[in-house]
Short mmCIF file of C-alpha atoms in Angstrom, two decimals:
data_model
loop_
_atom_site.label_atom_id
_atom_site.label_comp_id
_atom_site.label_asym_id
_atom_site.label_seq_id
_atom_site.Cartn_x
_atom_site.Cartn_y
_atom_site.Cartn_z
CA UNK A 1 -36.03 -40.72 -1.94
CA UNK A 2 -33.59 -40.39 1.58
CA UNK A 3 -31.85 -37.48 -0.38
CA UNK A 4 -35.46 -35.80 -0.84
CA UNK A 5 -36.35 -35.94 2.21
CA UNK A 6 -33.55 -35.30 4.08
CA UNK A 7 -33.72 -32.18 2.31
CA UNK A 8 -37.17 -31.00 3.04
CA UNK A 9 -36.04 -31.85 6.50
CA UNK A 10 -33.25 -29.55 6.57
CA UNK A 11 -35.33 -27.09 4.75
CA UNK A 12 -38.10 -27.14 7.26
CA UNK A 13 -35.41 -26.77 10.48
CA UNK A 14 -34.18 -23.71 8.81
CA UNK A 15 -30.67 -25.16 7.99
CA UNK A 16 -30.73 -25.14 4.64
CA UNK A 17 -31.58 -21.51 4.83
CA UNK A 18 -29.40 -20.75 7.09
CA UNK A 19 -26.67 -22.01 4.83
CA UNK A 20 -27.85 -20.11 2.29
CA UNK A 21 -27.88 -16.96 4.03
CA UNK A 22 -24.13 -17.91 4.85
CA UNK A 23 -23.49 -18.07 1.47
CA UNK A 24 -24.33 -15.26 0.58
CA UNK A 25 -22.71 -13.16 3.33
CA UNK A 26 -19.62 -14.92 1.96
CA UNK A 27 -20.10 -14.08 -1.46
CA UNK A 28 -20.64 -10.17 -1.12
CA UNK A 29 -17.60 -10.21 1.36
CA UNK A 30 -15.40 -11.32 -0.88
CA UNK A 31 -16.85 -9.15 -3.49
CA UNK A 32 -16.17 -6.07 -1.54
CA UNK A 33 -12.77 -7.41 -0.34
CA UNK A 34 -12.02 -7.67 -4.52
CA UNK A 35 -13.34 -4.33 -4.72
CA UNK A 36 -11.73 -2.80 -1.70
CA UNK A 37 -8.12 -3.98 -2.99
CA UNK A 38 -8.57 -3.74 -6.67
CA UNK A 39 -10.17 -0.47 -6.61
CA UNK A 40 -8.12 0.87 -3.07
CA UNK A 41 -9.65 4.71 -2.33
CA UNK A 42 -13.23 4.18 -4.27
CA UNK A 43 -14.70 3.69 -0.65
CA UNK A 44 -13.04 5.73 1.24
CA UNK A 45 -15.99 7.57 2.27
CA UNK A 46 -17.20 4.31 3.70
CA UNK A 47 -13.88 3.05 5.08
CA UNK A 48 -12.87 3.66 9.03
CA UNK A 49 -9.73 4.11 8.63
CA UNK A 50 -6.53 1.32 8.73
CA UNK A 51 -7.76 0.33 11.75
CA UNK A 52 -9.92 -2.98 12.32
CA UNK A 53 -13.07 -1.08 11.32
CA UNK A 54 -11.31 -1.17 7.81
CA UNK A 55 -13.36 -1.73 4.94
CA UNK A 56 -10.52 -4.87 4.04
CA UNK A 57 -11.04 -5.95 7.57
CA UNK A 58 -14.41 -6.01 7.41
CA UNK A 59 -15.10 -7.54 4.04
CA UNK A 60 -12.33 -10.33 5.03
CA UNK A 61 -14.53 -11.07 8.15
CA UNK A 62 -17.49 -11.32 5.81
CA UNK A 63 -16.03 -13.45 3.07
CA UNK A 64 -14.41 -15.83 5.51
CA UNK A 65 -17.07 -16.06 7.94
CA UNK A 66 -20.15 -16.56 5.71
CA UNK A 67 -17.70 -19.52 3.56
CA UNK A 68 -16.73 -21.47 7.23
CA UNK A 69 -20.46 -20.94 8.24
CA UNK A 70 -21.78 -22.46 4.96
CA UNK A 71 -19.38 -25.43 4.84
CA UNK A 72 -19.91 -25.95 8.42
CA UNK A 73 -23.93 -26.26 7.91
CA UNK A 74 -22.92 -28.61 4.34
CA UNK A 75 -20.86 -30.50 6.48
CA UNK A 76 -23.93 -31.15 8.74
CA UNK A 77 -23.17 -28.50 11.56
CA UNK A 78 -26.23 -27.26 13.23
CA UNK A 79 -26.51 -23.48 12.21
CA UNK A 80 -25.68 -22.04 15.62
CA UNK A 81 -22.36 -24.38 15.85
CA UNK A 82 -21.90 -22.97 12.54
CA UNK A 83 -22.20 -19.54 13.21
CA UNK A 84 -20.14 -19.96 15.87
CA UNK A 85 -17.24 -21.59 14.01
CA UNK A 86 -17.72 -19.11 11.14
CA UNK A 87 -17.34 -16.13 13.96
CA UNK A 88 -14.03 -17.52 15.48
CA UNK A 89 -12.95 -18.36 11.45
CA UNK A 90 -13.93 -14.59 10.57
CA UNK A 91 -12.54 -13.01 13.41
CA UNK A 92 -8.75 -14.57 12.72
CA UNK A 93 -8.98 -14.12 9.12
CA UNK A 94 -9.79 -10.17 9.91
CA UNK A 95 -7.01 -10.00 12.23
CA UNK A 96 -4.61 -11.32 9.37
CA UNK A 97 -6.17 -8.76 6.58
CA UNK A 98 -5.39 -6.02 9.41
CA UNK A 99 -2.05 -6.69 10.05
CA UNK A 100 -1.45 -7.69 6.37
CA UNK A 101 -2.66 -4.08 5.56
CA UNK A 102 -0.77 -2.39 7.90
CA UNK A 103 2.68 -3.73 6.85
CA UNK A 104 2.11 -3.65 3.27
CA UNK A 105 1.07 0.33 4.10
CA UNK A 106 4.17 0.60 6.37
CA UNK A 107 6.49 -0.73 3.41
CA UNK A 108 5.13 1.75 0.95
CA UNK A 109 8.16 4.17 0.78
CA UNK A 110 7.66 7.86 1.28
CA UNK A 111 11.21 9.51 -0.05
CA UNK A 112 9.65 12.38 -0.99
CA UNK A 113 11.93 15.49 -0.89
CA UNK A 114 11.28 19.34 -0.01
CA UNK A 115 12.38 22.04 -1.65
CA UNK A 116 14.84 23.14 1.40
CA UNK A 117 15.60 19.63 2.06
CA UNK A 118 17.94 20.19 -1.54
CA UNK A 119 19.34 23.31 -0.23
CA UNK A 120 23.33 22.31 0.65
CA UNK A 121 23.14 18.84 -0.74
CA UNK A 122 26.00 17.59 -2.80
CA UNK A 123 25.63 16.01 -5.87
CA UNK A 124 27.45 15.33 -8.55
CA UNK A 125 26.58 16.98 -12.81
CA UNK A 126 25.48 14.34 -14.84
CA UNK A 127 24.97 16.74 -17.81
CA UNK A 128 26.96 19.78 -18.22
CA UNK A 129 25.69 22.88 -17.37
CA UNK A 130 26.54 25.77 -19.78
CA UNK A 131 27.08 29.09 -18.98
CA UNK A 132 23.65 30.38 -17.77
CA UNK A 133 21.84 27.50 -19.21
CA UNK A 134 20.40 24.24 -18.02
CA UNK A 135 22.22 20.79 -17.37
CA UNK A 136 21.21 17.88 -15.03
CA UNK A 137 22.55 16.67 -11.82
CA UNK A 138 22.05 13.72 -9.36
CA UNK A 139 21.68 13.86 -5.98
CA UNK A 140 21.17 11.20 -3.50
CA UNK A 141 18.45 11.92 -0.34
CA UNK A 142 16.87 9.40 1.97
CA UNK A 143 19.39 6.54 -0.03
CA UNK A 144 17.21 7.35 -3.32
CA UNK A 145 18.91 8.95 -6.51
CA UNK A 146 17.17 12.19 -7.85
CA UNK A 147 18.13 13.88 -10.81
CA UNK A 148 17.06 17.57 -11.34
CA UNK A 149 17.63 19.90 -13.78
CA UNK A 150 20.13 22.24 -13.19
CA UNK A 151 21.62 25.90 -13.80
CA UNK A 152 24.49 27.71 -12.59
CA UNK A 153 26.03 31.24 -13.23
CA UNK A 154 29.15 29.85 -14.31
CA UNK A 155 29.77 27.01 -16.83
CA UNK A 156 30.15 23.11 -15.05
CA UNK A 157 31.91 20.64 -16.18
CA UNK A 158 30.22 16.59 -15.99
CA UNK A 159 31.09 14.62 -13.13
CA UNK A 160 31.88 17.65 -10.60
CA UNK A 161 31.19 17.39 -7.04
CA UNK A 162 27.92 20.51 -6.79
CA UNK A 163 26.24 21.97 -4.11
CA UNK A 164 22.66 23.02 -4.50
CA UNK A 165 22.24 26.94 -3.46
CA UNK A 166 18.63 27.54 -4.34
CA UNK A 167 15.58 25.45 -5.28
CA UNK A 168 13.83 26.59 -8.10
CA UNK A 169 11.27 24.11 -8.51
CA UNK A 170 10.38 20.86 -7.49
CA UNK A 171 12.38 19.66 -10.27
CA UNK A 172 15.51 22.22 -10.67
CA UNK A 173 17.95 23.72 -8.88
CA UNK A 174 20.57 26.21 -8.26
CA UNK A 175 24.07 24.62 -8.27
CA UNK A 176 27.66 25.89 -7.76
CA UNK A 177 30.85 23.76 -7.65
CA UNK A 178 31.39 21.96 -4.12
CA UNK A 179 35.03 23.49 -3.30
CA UNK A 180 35.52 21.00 -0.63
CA UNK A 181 33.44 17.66 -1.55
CA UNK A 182 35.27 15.09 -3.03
CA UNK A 183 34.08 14.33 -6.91
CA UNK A 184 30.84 12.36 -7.05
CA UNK A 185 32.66 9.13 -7.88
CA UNK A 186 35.78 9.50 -6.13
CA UNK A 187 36.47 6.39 -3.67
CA UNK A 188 36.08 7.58 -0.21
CA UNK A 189 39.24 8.64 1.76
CA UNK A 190 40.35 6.72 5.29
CA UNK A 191 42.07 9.17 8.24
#
């Protein structure tokens, strides 16, 4: 009997409520912070940006502030203690999702090359190119490996040094032999 009316009590000074209302922030927080990293661009149109106005950031808040704030009130808190405790809870826990975000966006590599970023590169043929035809060759940019397809007006042998002379398209090229590069897997000289 205690347990029953120690929960009509709680009911009737609005804490039990209150926790409930904190659970449910948590709960549709974390939903949207499932959402927002499962489903990363389908809110864009919603989202603020990387910055703390983040649509991570916020749903982190609102996950980890409405679950502090609920087991703060279970654990007999009064609901503006809890609040309170579920702010300070939120507000570090957005911080992390922020700066989490940001280096995981920082990390993502970007070795994407231009067209006249090719143009003079060496690489080396890793298919022969006939006579007015098409072969293959490898080129390193940004420390990255990119084969292309190549052509040439004059047959090349595989495994000669090249120099690209003309991008055709963002996956072929223009080669001619490098006169004065070193073959492609020759072991680098020392003056």
């Amino acid at each position: 009997m205690d347990g029953i009316m120690n929960w009509l009590d709680r009911l009737v000074d609005g804490s039990l409520v209150a926790g409930g209302v904190f659970l449910i922030i948590g709960i549709v927080g974390g939903l949207l912070l499932l959402v927002s990293l499962v489903l990363d661009g389908i809110f864009d149109a919603f989202d603020f940006g990387d910055g703390p106005l983040s649509l991570t950031t916020i749903a982190a808040f609102a996950a980890i502030f409405g679950f502090t704030a609920f087991a703060s009130v279970g654990a007999g808190m009064s609901t503006s203690i809890a609040a309170v405790l579920g702010a300070l809870a939120g507000l570090i826990g957005a911080a992390a999702a922020w700066w989490l975000s940001r280096f995981i966006r920082s990390a993502e590599s970007n070795t994407s090359v231009s067209g006249d970023e090719l143009v003079g590169s060496i690489g080396a043929v890793v298919l022969a190119i006939p006579e007015n035809g098409l072969g293959e060759v490898a080129v390193t940019r940004h420390g990255e490996r990119i084969s292309l397809a190549a052509s040439a007006d004059t047959a090349i042998a595989r495994g000669t040094a090249v120099r690209v002379v003309q991008t055709i398209t963002s996956t072929s090229v223009r080669v001619e032999p490098a006169a004065s590069a070193p073959p492609a897997d020759a072991p680098p000289t020392t003056p």
